[in-house]
Amino acid sequence: MKQLKRLEIIIKGAVQGVGFRPFIYRLATELNLKGWVNNSASGVFIEVEGTPTILEQFLARIPQEKPPISQINSLESSWLDPVDYTSFKIRHSSSGEKTAIVLPDLSTCSDCLQEVFAPNNRRYLYPFTNCTNCGPRYTIIEELPYDRPHTTMKSFTMCESCQAEYENPLDRRFHAQPNACPLCGPRLQLWDQKGEILAQENDALNLSINALKEGKILALKGLGGFQLLVNGRNRESVQQLRQRKHRPHKPFALMYSSLEAIKQDCEINELEEQLLTSPQAPIVLLKRKNHLHLSPEITPNNPYLGVMLPSTPLHHLLLHNLDFPIVATSGNLAGEPICIDEKEALNRLKNIADLFLVHNRPILRPVDDSVVRVMAERDMIIRRARGYAPFPITLNTHSLTNILAVGGHLKNTIAILKNNQVFISQHIGDLSTAEALKSFNQVMESLKGLYDFEPEIIVCDAHPDYLSSQYAKGQNLPIITVQHHYAHVLSCLANNNLNAPVLGVAWDGTGYGQDQTIWGGEFLLVRDNNYERIAHFRPFKLPGGDKAVKDPRRIALSILSEVLGDTNQIKLPFLETIESKELNLVKQMLSRNLNTPIISSVGRLFDGVAAMIGMCQNITFEGQGAMALEYAIDELKTEKTYPYQIKGINYPLIIDWQLIIEGIIEDNLQKISKQEIAAKFHNTLVEIIIDIAQKSHKKNIILTGGCFQNKYLTERAILRLRQEKFAPFWHHTVPPNDGGIALGQIMAGILQKK
Ligand code: ZN
Ligand code: ZN
Ligand code: FE
């Protein structure tokens, strides 16, 4: 008889809740190996006995044949003497250090979908069908290891059939923690605005479908929180939703029943198709086709459409019965975080929704729909939430200190560092409302709790007034404050696994500068653990601060008065849209420097230029001016630019926009199209990047900050930088906007500890 050996294997990574143990079980039994496998909080443990040749085979086949959605970060093995196991078993979970990876929630797999629509299946039309390849994870887990008693499914006792699936290693639902069926699992109810039950289960579903057909607004308890749904082809209903939600302009996303239906309304390439049908199933920004079959209120003046496919059986069941796409937007008032609890939803959404389709599977943490845009033939995540969070970003550096980063103010996310992995929270949102602050605290506690994480250092933005910075200061721990745009650059570096030195181009709306003015048009030379501001845009006044952000005509007035020396010289048509009282007020503010903070932001320059040429008189969301200007270009191809000047000999150089604005005034008077003005403005910004890149003598150029969500700007910058033999880097799995700040702060924390 051949000599037996025992192999001990420890696998770390995304290996829980993905069918990893049944895979190991099947592989071991196929090779006739004995031993056991179990889950611990730090990963999967295996002991197997057999002949060394077979054991080698077993080891080699693990990474080759692992379940598709799992990810192995490390696999360690050691040889031991045999202990004569007689069978192969899946053992109960053991505890240990919590380093296993919690998986994001995954969209319904094709096997489950087939069952939901098969009349003879016991899960026919069951909205909570799932298996180890799909279903809720992050939204239901209370603590590691990922086992049913640690999820919000703990109160549902499985029926005999479900239990049998759960215990059978050869079943797709072996240890599928949210496993359920119509007999034993969560159920639907339809409520009116007072919370009275109108219908249950399938009746609730059918009444909801009818309500949507009639143009009603439905609040749906989805996977990571409430969504507001309405018929996307019904103009009146969409208008009503905008009114009730206090969201006049910001684009709504649409959910379509199928890829084919999307293709009727939008242009779509292969990568976009892959993204839509991926387990993450995000909202993808697509170019919409010209014929308008949709309510124009969905995305006013916007050639793009945010679309997604159903990601849960409940969404599939709704859409399957509708012959129109539905608006699916977060269940909240503008600016507030998404609601997760039905009682709270009733309270917060009663003035928005007509009906509430709810269920009794608790949502543990709010997770919004993610948003992705294809940029230079790669996907760029704009909002990182469902399907992506809390999957970690693996760094090429590490720290033994536990670092917590509290992020910025807008589009807030937080992050924790464990060794070389950064766990970034889902998108939390703007920290300006009490609701958002509550959500910030909840996400903080739940992320810390999930990974048993106690911070030793906190990193926050340098802005003293950010609520996130104030939270950091209240924690009684050593604090590192990081300049906003430096954090943007470090975030992009980390997202590209790149090291300094680099030239960082950090353009956004607002960020607190080290000279106490507002920055946002920055060129930062980043070295090992510091940065130098080598160039920035010529600062201008922001009359009324936030008021100017909401009414960019004020920015236009400010810039034009500097260019022309006097506001009375301004002769552009947009002036006529400003009331004389308001005009005089702003003129006075400008001439007397009353409440006119100084800003060097490219985002605000975009707003000002948009307003100057008669676009975006009044905006209701951050970045609206820049978006309008980007979309104005449409398909126009031109190489034209405006002249500009770079002033100064010593750093920081000043990028003077005087000639750009003069060119725009001239073009406007000459009745050159907005399309061409917008393209020339973008092209000029790109040439400025090339110019400063050449002066910096750095090869690697980082494009970061909210302005680089702009496809035209980013793609042209990449193209031109490559033509000039630079290596451009931009964001991929972490957003270029302030959603990426927390990752940059973690990097700054690591660098400072070194
Ligand atoms: Zn499934
Ligand atoms: Zn059951
Ligand atoms: Fe920013």
mmCIF file with all atom_site columns, C-alpha atoms in Angstrom, residues 225-408:
data_model
loop_
_atom_site.group_PDB
_atom_site.id
_atom_site.type_symbol
_atom_site.label_atom_id
_atom_site.label_alt_id
_atom_site.label_comp_id
_atom_site.label_asym_id
_atom_site.label_entity_id
_atom_site.label_seq_id
_atom_site.pdbx_PDB_ins_code
_atom_site.Cartn_x
_atom_site.Cartn_y
_atom_site.Cartn_z
_atom_site.occupancy
_atom_site.B_iso_or_equiv
_atom_site.pdbx_formal_charge
_atom_site.auth_seq_id
_atom_site.auth_comp_id
_atom_site.auth_asym_id
_atom_site.auth_atom_id
_atom_site.pdbx_PDB_model_num
ATOM 1   C CA . GLY A 1 225 ? -33.120 49.718 0.789   1.00 0.00 ? 225 GLY A CA 1
ATOM 2   C CA . PHE A 1 226 ? -36.255 51.339 -0.530  1.00 0.00 ? 226 PHE A CA 1
ATOM 3   C CA . GLN A 1 227 ? -36.560 52.376 -4.137  1.00 0.00 ? 227 GLN A CA 1
ATOM 4   C CA . LEU A 1 228 ? -39.204 54.581 -5.698  1.00 0.00 ? 228 LEU A CA 1
ATOM 5   C CA . LEU A 1 229 ? -40.638 53.120 -8.874  1.00 0.00 ? 229 LEU A CA 1
ATOM 6   C CA . VAL A 1 230 ? -42.790 54.682 -11.557 1.00 0.00 ? 230 VAL A CA 1
ATOM 7   C CA . ASN A 1 231 ? -43.666 54.080 -15.217 1.00 0.00 ? 231 ASN A CA 1
ATOM 8   C CA . GLY A 1 232 ? -40.776 55.552 -17.258 1.00 0.00 ? 232 GLY A CA 1
ATOM 9   C CA . ARG A 1 233 ? -43.043 56.301 -20.208 1.00 0.00 ? 233 ARG A CA 1
ATOM 10  C CA . ASN A 1 234 ? -45.645 58.192 -18.216 1.00 0.00 ? 234 ASN A CA 1
ATOM 11  C CA . ARG A 1 235 ? -44.669 61.842 -18.287 1.00 0.00 ? 235 ARG A CA 1
ATOM 12  C CA . GLU A 1 236 ? -47.143 62.976 -15.656 1.00 0.00 ? 236 GLU A CA 1
ATOM 13  C CA . SER A 1 237 ? -46.071 60.334 -13.148 1.00 0.00 ? 237 SER A CA 1
ATOM 14  C CA . VAL A 1 238 ? -42.390 61.094 -13.603 1.00 0.00 ? 238 VAL A CA 1
ATOM 15  C CA . GLN A 1 239 ? -43.077 64.810 -13.126 1.00 0.00 ? 239 GLN A CA 1
ATOM 16  C CA . GLN A 1 240 ? -45.024 63.999 -9.993  1.00 0.00 ? 240 GLN A CA 1
ATOM 17  C CA . LEU A 1 241 ? -42.148 61.938 -8.623  1.00 0.00 ? 241 LEU A CA 1
ATOM 18  C CA . ARG A 1 242 ? -39.727 64.823 -9.262  1.00 0.00 ? 242 ARG A CA 1
ATOM 19  C CA . GLN A 1 243 ? -42.022 67.235 -7.486  1.00 0.00 ? 243 GLN A CA 1
ATOM 20  C CA . ARG A 1 244 ? -42.681 65.040 -4.489  1.00 0.00 ? 244 ARG A CA 1
ATOM 21  C CA . LYS A 1 245 ? -39.036 64.045 -4.134  1.00 0.00 ? 245 LYS A CA 1
ATOM 22  C CA . HIS A 1 246 ? -37.811 67.664 -4.452  1.00 0.00 ? 246 HIS A CA 1
ATOM 23  C CA . ARG A 1 247 ? -35.473 66.596 -7.201  1.00 0.00 ? 247 ARG A CA 1
ATOM 24  C CA . PRO A 1 248 ? -36.117 68.819 -10.244 1.00 0.00 ? 248 PRO A CA 1
ATOM 25  C CA . HIS A 1 249 ? -33.208 67.889 -12.544 1.00 0.00 ? 249 HIS A CA 1
ATOM 26  C CA . LYS A 1 250 ? -30.888 65.161 -11.336 1.00 0.00 ? 250 LYS A CA 1
ATOM 27  C CA . PRO A 1 251 ? -31.202 62.224 -13.759 1.00 0.00 ? 251 PRO A CA 1
ATOM 28  C CA . PHE A 1 252 ? -33.277 59.199 -12.760 1.00 0.00 ? 252 PHE A CA 1
ATOM 29  C CA . ALA A 1 253 ? -32.117 55.681 -13.531 1.00 0.00 ? 253 ALA A CA 1
ATOM 30  C CA . LEU A 1 254 ? -34.312 53.271 -15.470 1.00 0.00 ? 254 LEU A CA 1
ATOM 31  C CA . MET A 1 255 ? -34.758 49.558 -15.007 1.00 0.00 ? 255 MET A CA 1
ATOM 32  C CA . TYR A 1 256 ? -35.528 47.526 -18.123 1.00 0.00 ? 256 TYR A CA 1
ATOM 33  C CA . SER A 1 257 ? -36.896 44.009 -18.295 1.00 0.00 ? 257 SER A CA 1
ATOM 34  C CA . SER A 1 258 ? -34.185 42.750 -20.663 1.00 0.00 ? 258 SER A CA 1
ATOM 35  C CA . LEU A 1 259 ? -31.068 43.582 -22.600 1.00 0.00 ? 259 LEU A CA 1
ATOM 36  C CA . GLU A 1 260 ? -33.153 43.582 -25.780 1.00 0.00 ? 260 GLU A CA 1
ATOM 37  C CA . ALA A 1 261 ? -35.440 46.250 -24.343 1.00 0.00 ? 261 ALA A CA 1
ATOM 38  C CA . ILE A 1 262 ? -32.404 48.382 -23.406 1.00 0.00 ? 262 ILE A CA 1
ATOM 39  C CA . LYS A 1 263 ? -31.037 48.039 -26.936 1.00 0.00 ? 263 LYS A CA 1
ATOM 40  C CA . GLN A 1 264 ? -34.196 49.611 -28.321 1.00 0.00 ? 264 GLN A CA 1
ATOM 41  C CA . ASP A 1 265 ? -33.547 52.829 -26.404 1.00 0.00 ? 265 ASP A CA 1
ATOM 42  C CA . CYS A 1 266 ? -29.745 52.961 -26.058 1.00 0.00 ? 266 CYS A CA 1
ATOM 43  C CA . GLU A 1 267 ? -26.479 52.444 -27.901 1.00 0.00 ? 267 GLU A CA 1
ATOM 44  C CA . ILE A 1 268 ? -24.566 49.664 -26.187 1.00 0.00 ? 268 ILE A CA 1
ATOM 45  C CA . ASN A 1 269 ? -21.139 48.096 -26.680 1.00 0.00 ? 269 ASN A CA 1
ATOM 46  C CA . GLU A 1 270 ? -19.781 44.749 -25.567 1.00 0.00 ? 270 GLU A CA 1
ATOM 47  C CA . LEU A 1 271 ? -18.271 45.963 -22.297 1.00 0.00 ? 271 LEU A CA 1
ATOM 48  C CA . GLU A 1 272 ? -21.455 47.817 -21.368 1.00 0.00 ? 272 GLU A CA 1
ATOM 49  C CA . GLU A 1 273 ? -23.439 44.664 -22.054 1.00 0.00 ? 273 GLU A CA 1
ATOM 50  C CA . GLN A 1 274 ? -21.085 42.656 -19.825 1.00 0.00 ? 274 GLN A CA 1
ATOM 51  C CA . LEU A 1 275 ? -21.467 45.171 -17.006 1.00 0.00 ? 275 LEU A CA 1
ATOM 52  C CA . LEU A 1 276 ? -25.259 45.179 -17.181 1.00 0.00 ? 276 LEU A CA 1
ATOM 53  C CA . THR A 1 277 ? -25.462 41.391 -17.044 1.00 0.00 ? 277 THR A CA 1
ATOM 54  C CA . SER A 1 278 ? -22.683 40.922 -14.462 1.00 0.00 ? 278 SER A CA 1
ATOM 55  C CA . PRO A 1 279 ? -23.422 39.639 -10.922 1.00 0.00 ? 279 PRO A CA 1
ATOM 56  C CA . GLN A 1 280 ? -22.902 43.255 -9.793  1.00 0.00 ? 280 GLN A CA 1
ATOM 57  C CA . ALA A 1 281 ? -25.647 44.452 -12.171 1.00 0.00 ? 281 ALA A CA 1
ATOM 58  C CA . PRO A 1 282 ? -24.928 48.175 -11.753 1.00 0.00 ? 282 PRO A CA 1
ATOM 59  C CA . ILE A 1 283 ? -26.596 51.172 -13.334 1.00 0.00 ? 283 ILE A CA 1
ATOM 60  C CA . VAL A 1 284 ? -24.616 51.775 -16.529 1.00 0.00 ? 284 VAL A CA 1
ATOM 61  C CA . LEU A 1 285 ? -24.598 55.183 -18.218 1.00 0.00 ? 285 LEU A CA 1
ATOM 62  C CA . LEU A 1 286 ? -25.460 54.608 -21.874 1.00 0.00 ? 286 LEU A CA 1
ATOM 63  C CA . LYS A 1 287 ? -25.809 56.898 -24.847 1.00 0.00 ? 287 LYS A CA 1
ATOM 64  C CA . ARG A 1 288 ? -29.494 56.983 -25.622 1.00 0.00 ? 288 ARG A CA 1
ATOM 65  C CA . LYS A 1 289 ? -30.893 56.718 -29.117 1.00 0.00 ? 289 LYS A CA 1
ATOM 66  C CA . ASN A 1 290 ? -32.448 59.772 -30.638 1.00 0.00 ? 290 ASN A CA 1
ATOM 67  C CA . HIS A 1 291 ? -36.043 58.735 -30.932 1.00 0.00 ? 291 HIS A CA 1
ATOM 68  C CA . LEU A 1 292 ? -37.700 59.532 -27.664 1.00 0.00 ? 292 LEU A CA 1
ATOM 69  C CA . HIS A 1 293 ? -39.918 56.888 -26.360 1.00 0.00 ? 293 HIS A CA 1
ATOM 70  C CA . LEU A 1 294 ? -39.365 58.074 -22.829 1.00 0.00 ? 294 LEU A CA 1
ATOM 71  C CA . SER A 1 295 ? -40.599 60.786 -20.565 1.00 0.00 ? 295 SER A CA 1
ATOM 72  C CA . PRO A 1 296 ? -38.258 63.757 -21.161 1.00 0.00 ? 296 PRO A CA 1
ATOM 73  C CA . GLU A 1 297 ? -38.300 64.392 -17.417 1.00 0.00 ? 297 GLU A CA 1
ATOM 74  C CA . ILE A 1 298 ? -36.169 61.321 -16.762 1.00 0.00 ? 298 ILE A CA 1
ATOM 75  C CA . THR A 1 299 ? -32.890 62.946 -17.721 1.00 0.00 ? 299 THR A CA 1
ATOM 76  C CA . PRO A 1 300 ? -33.563 66.524 -18.808 1.00 0.00 ? 300 PRO A CA 1
ATOM 77  C CA . ASN A 1 301 ? -31.173 67.741 -21.557 1.00 0.00 ? 301 ASN A CA 1
ATOM 78  C CA . ASN A 1 302 ? -28.991 64.716 -21.208 1.00 0.00 ? 302 ASN A CA 1
ATOM 79  C CA . PRO A 1 303 ? -27.936 62.389 -24.039 1.00 0.00 ? 303 PRO A CA 1
ATOM 80  C CA . TYR A 1 304 ? -27.091 59.649 -21.536 1.00 0.00 ? 304 TYR A CA 1
ATOM 81  C CA . LEU A 1 305 ? -29.389 57.361 -19.667 1.00 0.00 ? 305 LEU A CA 1
ATOM 82  C CA . GLY A 1 306 ? -28.586 55.415 -16.495 1.00 0.00 ? 306 GLY A CA 1
ATOM 83  C CA . VAL A 1 307 ? -30.002 51.943 -17.075 1.00 0.00 ? 307 VAL A CA 1
ATOM 84  C CA . MET A 1 308 ? -29.953 48.644 -15.240 1.00 0.00 ? 308 MET A CA 1
ATOM 85  C CA . LEU A 1 309 ? -31.437 45.198 -15.384 1.00 0.00 ? 309 LEU A CA 1
ATOM 86  C CA . PRO A 1 310 ? -33.443 43.579 -12.565 1.00 0.00 ? 310 PRO A CA 1
ATOM 87  C CA . SER A 1 311 ? -31.060 42.262 -9.914  1.00 0.00 ? 311 SER A CA 1
ATOM 88  C CA . THR A 1 312 ? -33.430 40.342 -7.624  1.00 0.00 ? 312 THR A CA 1
ATOM 89  C CA . PRO A 1 313 ? -36.294 37.916 -8.366  1.00 0.00 ? 313 PRO A CA 1
ATOM 90  C CA . LEU A 1 314 ? -38.689 40.542 -7.005  1.00 0.00 ? 314 LEU A CA 1
ATOM 91  C CA . HIS A 1 315 ? -37.537 43.049 -9.632  1.00 0.00 ? 315 HIS A CA 1
ATOM 92  C CA . HIS A 1 316 ? -37.664 40.369 -12.318 1.00 0.00 ? 316 HIS A CA 1
ATOM 93  C CA . LEU A 1 317 ? -41.243 39.504 -11.375 1.00 0.00 ? 317 LEU A CA 1
ATOM 94  C CA . LEU A 1 318 ? -42.347 43.129 -11.534 1.00 0.00 ? 318 LEU A CA 1
ATOM 95  C CA . LEU A 1 319 ? -40.638 43.927 -14.832 1.00 0.00 ? 319 LEU A CA 1
ATOM 96  C CA . HIS A 1 320 ? -41.698 40.655 -16.442 1.00 0.00 ? 320 HIS A CA 1
ATOM 97  C CA . ASN A 1 321 ? -45.289 41.875 -16.332 1.00 0.00 ? 321 ASN A CA 1
ATOM 98  C CA . LEU A 1 322 ? -44.691 45.414 -17.572 1.00 0.00 ? 322 LEU A CA 1
ATOM 99  C CA . ASP A 1 323 ? -44.172 46.484 -21.160 1.00 0.00 ? 323 ASP A CA 1
ATOM 100 C CA . PHE A 1 324 ? -42.355 49.675 -20.195 1.00 0.00 ? 324 PHE A CA 1
ATOM 101 C CA . PRO A 1 325 ? -39.143 50.467 -18.313 1.00 0.00 ? 325 PRO A CA 1
ATOM 102 C CA . ILE A 1 326 ? -39.521 51.840 -14.808 1.00 0.00 ? 326 ILE A CA 1
ATOM 103 C CA . VAL A 1 327 ? -37.792 54.708 -13.079 1.00 0.00 ? 327 VAL A CA 1
ATOM 104 C CA . ALA A 1 328 ? -35.970 53.160 -10.127 1.00 0.00 ? 328 ALA A CA 1
ATOM 105 C CA . THR A 1 329 ? -34.517 55.756 -7.815  1.00 0.00 ? 329 THR A CA 1
ATOM 106 C CA . SER A 1 330 ? -33.369 55.684 -4.184  1.00 0.00 ? 330 SER A CA 1
ATOM 107 C CA . GLY A 1 331 ? -36.157 55.868 -1.658  1.00 0.00 ? 331 GLY A CA 1
ATOM 108 C CA . ASN A 1 332 ? -35.369 59.149 -0.006  1.00 0.00 ? 332 ASN A CA 1
ATOM 109 C CA . LEU A 1 333 ? -35.829 62.865 -0.223  1.00 0.00 ? 333 LEU A CA 1
ATOM 110 C CA . ALA A 1 334 ? -33.144 64.612 -2.285  1.00 0.00 ? 334 ALA A CA 1
ATOM 111 C CA . GLY A 1 335 ? -29.891 64.660 -0.307  1.00 0.00 ? 335 GLY A CA 1
ATOM 112 C CA . GLU A 1 336 ? -30.911 62.091 2.282   1.00 0.00 ? 336 GLU A CA 1
ATOM 113 C CA . PRO A 1 337 ? -29.670 58.508 2.515   1.00 0.00 ? 337 PRO A CA 1
ATOM 114 C CA . ILE A 1 338 ? -31.724 55.548 1.349   1.00 0.00 ? 338 ILE A CA 1
ATOM 115 C CA . CYS A 1 339 ? -34.311 54.138 3.804   1.00 0.00 ? 339 CYS A CA 1
ATOM 116 C CA . ILE A 1 340 ? -34.055 50.478 4.848   1.00 0.00 ? 340 ILE A CA 1
ATOM 117 C CA . ASP A 1 341 ? -36.840 49.888 7.347   1.00 0.00 ? 341 ASP A CA 1
ATOM 118 C CA . GLU A 1 342 ? -40.510 49.711 6.367   1.00 0.00 ? 342 GLU A CA 1
ATOM 119 C CA . LYS A 1 343 ? -41.804 51.684 9.346   1.00 0.00 ? 343 LYS A CA 1
ATOM 120 C CA . GLU A 1 344 ? -39.235 54.387 8.698   1.00 0.00 ? 344 GLU A CA 1
ATOM 121 C CA . ALA A 1 345 ? -40.057 54.311 4.985   1.00 0.00 ? 345 ALA A CA 1
ATOM 122 C CA . LEU A 1 346 ? -43.710 54.860 5.743   1.00 0.00 ? 346 LEU A CA 1
ATOM 123 C CA . ASN A 1 347 ? -42.779 57.868 7.774   1.00 0.00 ? 347 ASN A CA 1
ATOM 124 C CA . ARG A 1 348 ? -40.213 59.378 5.409   1.00 0.00 ? 348 ARG A CA 1
ATOM 125 C CA . LEU A 1 349 ? -41.809 58.463 2.074   1.00 0.00 ? 349 LEU A CA 1
ATOM 126 C CA . LYS A 1 350 ? -45.535 58.835 2.799   1.00 0.00 ? 350 LYS A CA 1
ATOM 127 C CA . ASN A 1 351 ? -45.660 62.098 0.889   1.00 0.00 ? 351 ASN A CA 1
ATOM 128 C CA . ILE A 1 352 ? -43.856 60.627 -2.101  1.00 0.00 ? 352 ILE A CA 1
ATOM 129 C CA . ALA A 1 353 ? -45.177 57.091 -2.646  1.00 0.00 ? 353 ALA A CA 1
ATOM 130 C CA . ASP A 1 354 ? -48.779 56.008 -3.201  1.00 0.00 ? 354 ASP A CA 1
ATOM 131 C CA . LEU A 1 355 ? -48.167 52.402 -2.199  1.00 0.00 ? 355 LEU A CA 1
ATOM 132 C CA . PHE A 1 356 ? -45.535 50.390 -0.353  1.00 0.00 ? 356 PHE A CA 1
ATOM 133 C CA . LEU A 1 357 ? -44.463 46.921 -1.468  1.00 0.00 ? 357 LEU A CA 1
ATOM 134 C CA . VAL A 1 358 ? -42.636 45.544 1.561   1.00 0.00 ? 358 VAL A CA 1
ATOM 135 C CA . HIS A 1 359 ? -41.375 42.243 2.964   1.00 0.00 ? 359 HIS A CA 1
ATOM 136 C CA . ASN A 1 360 ? -40.184 40.840 6.269   1.00 0.00 ? 360 ASN A CA 1
ATOM 137 C CA . ARG A 1 361 ? -36.537 40.095 5.515   1.00 0.00 ? 361 ARG A CA 1
ATOM 138 C CA . PRO A 1 362 ? -34.703 42.796 7.463   1.00 0.00 ? 362 PRO A CA 1
ATOM 139 C CA . ILE A 1 363 ? -32.059 44.852 5.631   1.00 0.00 ? 363 ILE A CA 1
ATOM 140 C CA . LEU A 1 364 ? -29.107 45.304 7.918   1.00 0.00 ? 364 LEU A CA 1
ATOM 141 C CA . ARG A 1 365 ? -27.351 48.136 6.141   1.00 0.00 ? 365 ARG A CA 1
ATOM 142 C CA . PRO A 1 366 ? -28.357 50.539 3.380   1.00 0.00 ? 366 PRO A CA 1
ATOM 143 C CA . VAL A 1 367 ? -26.777 49.827 0.006   1.00 0.00 ? 367 VAL A CA 1
ATOM 144 C CA . ASP A 1 368 ? -27.714 51.958 -3.007  1.00 0.00 ? 368 ASP A CA 1
ATOM 145 C CA . ASP A 1 369 ? -27.510 50.901 -6.629  1.00 0.00 ? 369 ASP A CA 1
ATOM 146 C CA . SER A 1 370 ? -24.015 51.351 -8.065  1.00 0.00 ? 370 SER A CA 1
ATOM 147 C CA . VAL A 1 371 ? -23.291 53.529 -11.086 1.00 0.00 ? 371 VAL A CA 1
ATOM 148 C CA . VAL A 1 372 ? -20.699 52.732 -13.742 1.00 0.00 ? 372 VAL A CA 1
ATOM 149 C CA . ARG A 1 373 ? -19.596 54.498 -16.910 1.00 0.00 ? 373 ARG A CA 1
ATOM 150 C CA . VAL A 1 374 ? -17.318 53.138 -19.609 1.00 0.00 ? 374 VAL A CA 1
ATOM 151 C CA . MET A 1 375 ? -14.342 55.437 -20.008 1.00 0.00 ? 375 MET A CA 1
ATOM 152 C CA . ALA A 1 376 ? -11.557 54.810 -22.531 1.00 0.00 ? 376 ALA A CA 1
ATOM 153 C CA . GLU A 1 377 ? -12.730 51.221 -23.021 1.00 0.00 ? 377 GLU A CA 1
ATOM 154 C CA . ARG A 1 378 ? -12.641 50.419 -19.317 1.00 0.00 ? 378 ARG A CA 1
ATOM 155 C CA . ASP A 1 379 ? -15.336 50.593 -16.687 1.00 0.00 ? 379 ASP A CA 1
ATOM 156 C CA . MET A 1 380 ? -15.154 53.419 -14.176 1.00 0.00 ? 380 MET A CA 1
ATOM 157 C CA . ILE A 1 381 ? -17.228 53.178 -11.033 1.00 0.00 ? 381 ILE A CA 1
ATOM 158 C CA . ILE A 1 382 ? -18.936 56.486 -10.304 1.00 0.00 ? 382 ILE A CA 1
ATOM 159 C CA . ARG A 1 383 ? -20.946 55.324 -7.291  1.00 0.00 ? 383 ARG A CA 1
ATOM 160 C CA . ARG A 1 384 ? -19.672 52.256 -5.476  1.00 0.00 ? 384 ARG A CA 1
ATOM 161 C CA . ALA A 1 385 ? -22.369 50.420 -3.569  1.00 0.00 ? 385 ALA A CA 1
ATOM 162 C CA . ARG A 1 386 ? -24.483 47.325 -4.386  1.00 0.00 ? 386 ARG A CA 1
ATOM 163 C CA . GLY A 1 387 ? -22.478 44.507 -5.953  1.00 0.00 ? 387 GLY A CA 1
ATOM 164 C CA . TYR A 1 388 ? -19.106 46.134 -5.236  1.00 0.00 ? 388 TYR A CA 1
ATOM 165 C CA . ALA A 1 389 ? -19.022 47.141 -1.563  1.00 0.00 ? 389 ALA A CA 1
ATOM 166 C CA . PRO A 1 390 ? -17.411 45.968 0.674   1.00 0.00 ? 390 PRO A CA 1
ATOM 167 C CA . PHE A 1 391 ? -15.092 44.053 -1.635  1.00 0.00 ? 391 PHE A CA 1
ATOM 168 C CA . PRO A 1 392 ? -11.604 45.243 -0.630  1.00 0.00 ? 392 PRO A CA 1
ATOM 169 C CA . ILE A 1 393 ? -8.998  47.045 -2.689  1.00 0.00 ? 393 ILE A CA 1
ATOM 170 C CA . THR A 1 394 ? -5.671  45.233 -2.341  1.00 0.00 ? 394 THR A CA 1
ATOM 171 C CA . LEU A 1 395 ? -2.687  47.563 -2.012  1.00 0.00 ? 395 LEU A CA 1
ATOM 172 C CA . ASN A 1 396 ? 0.907   46.973 -3.045  1.00 0.00 ? 396 ASN A CA 1
ATOM 173 C CA . THR A 1 397 ? 1.914   48.309 0.366   1.00 0.00 ? 397 THR A CA 1
ATOM 174 C CA . HIS A 1 398 ? 0.687   47.637 3.871   1.00 0.00 ? 398 HIS A CA 1
ATOM 175 C CA . SER A 1 399 ? 0.652   48.837 7.435   1.00 0.00 ? 399 SER A CA 1
ATOM 176 C CA . LEU A 1 400 ? 0.556   47.044 10.750  1.00 0.00 ? 400 LEU A CA 1
ATOM 177 C CA . THR A 1 401 ? -1.402  49.930 12.217  1.00 0.00 ? 401 THR A CA 1
ATOM 178 C CA . ASN A 1 402 ? -5.198  49.859 11.995  1.00 0.00 ? 402 ASN A CA 1
ATOM 179 C CA . ILE A 1 403 ? -6.143  52.962 10.050  1.00 0.00 ? 403 ILE A CA 1
ATOM 180 C CA . LEU A 1 404 ? -9.643  54.402 9.726   1.00 0.00 ? 404 LEU A CA 1
ATOM 181 C CA . ALA A 1 405 ? -10.411 57.020 7.065   1.00 0.00 ? 405 ALA A CA 1
ATOM 182 C CA . VAL A 1 406 ? -13.598 59.040 7.415   1.00 0.00 ? 406 VAL A CA 1
ATOM 183 C CA . GLY A 1 407 ? -13.742 60.395 3.845   1.00 0.00 ? 407 GLY A CA 1
ATOM 184 C CA . GLY A 1 408 ? -14.931 63.785 2.647   1.00 0.00 ? 408 GLY A CA 1
#
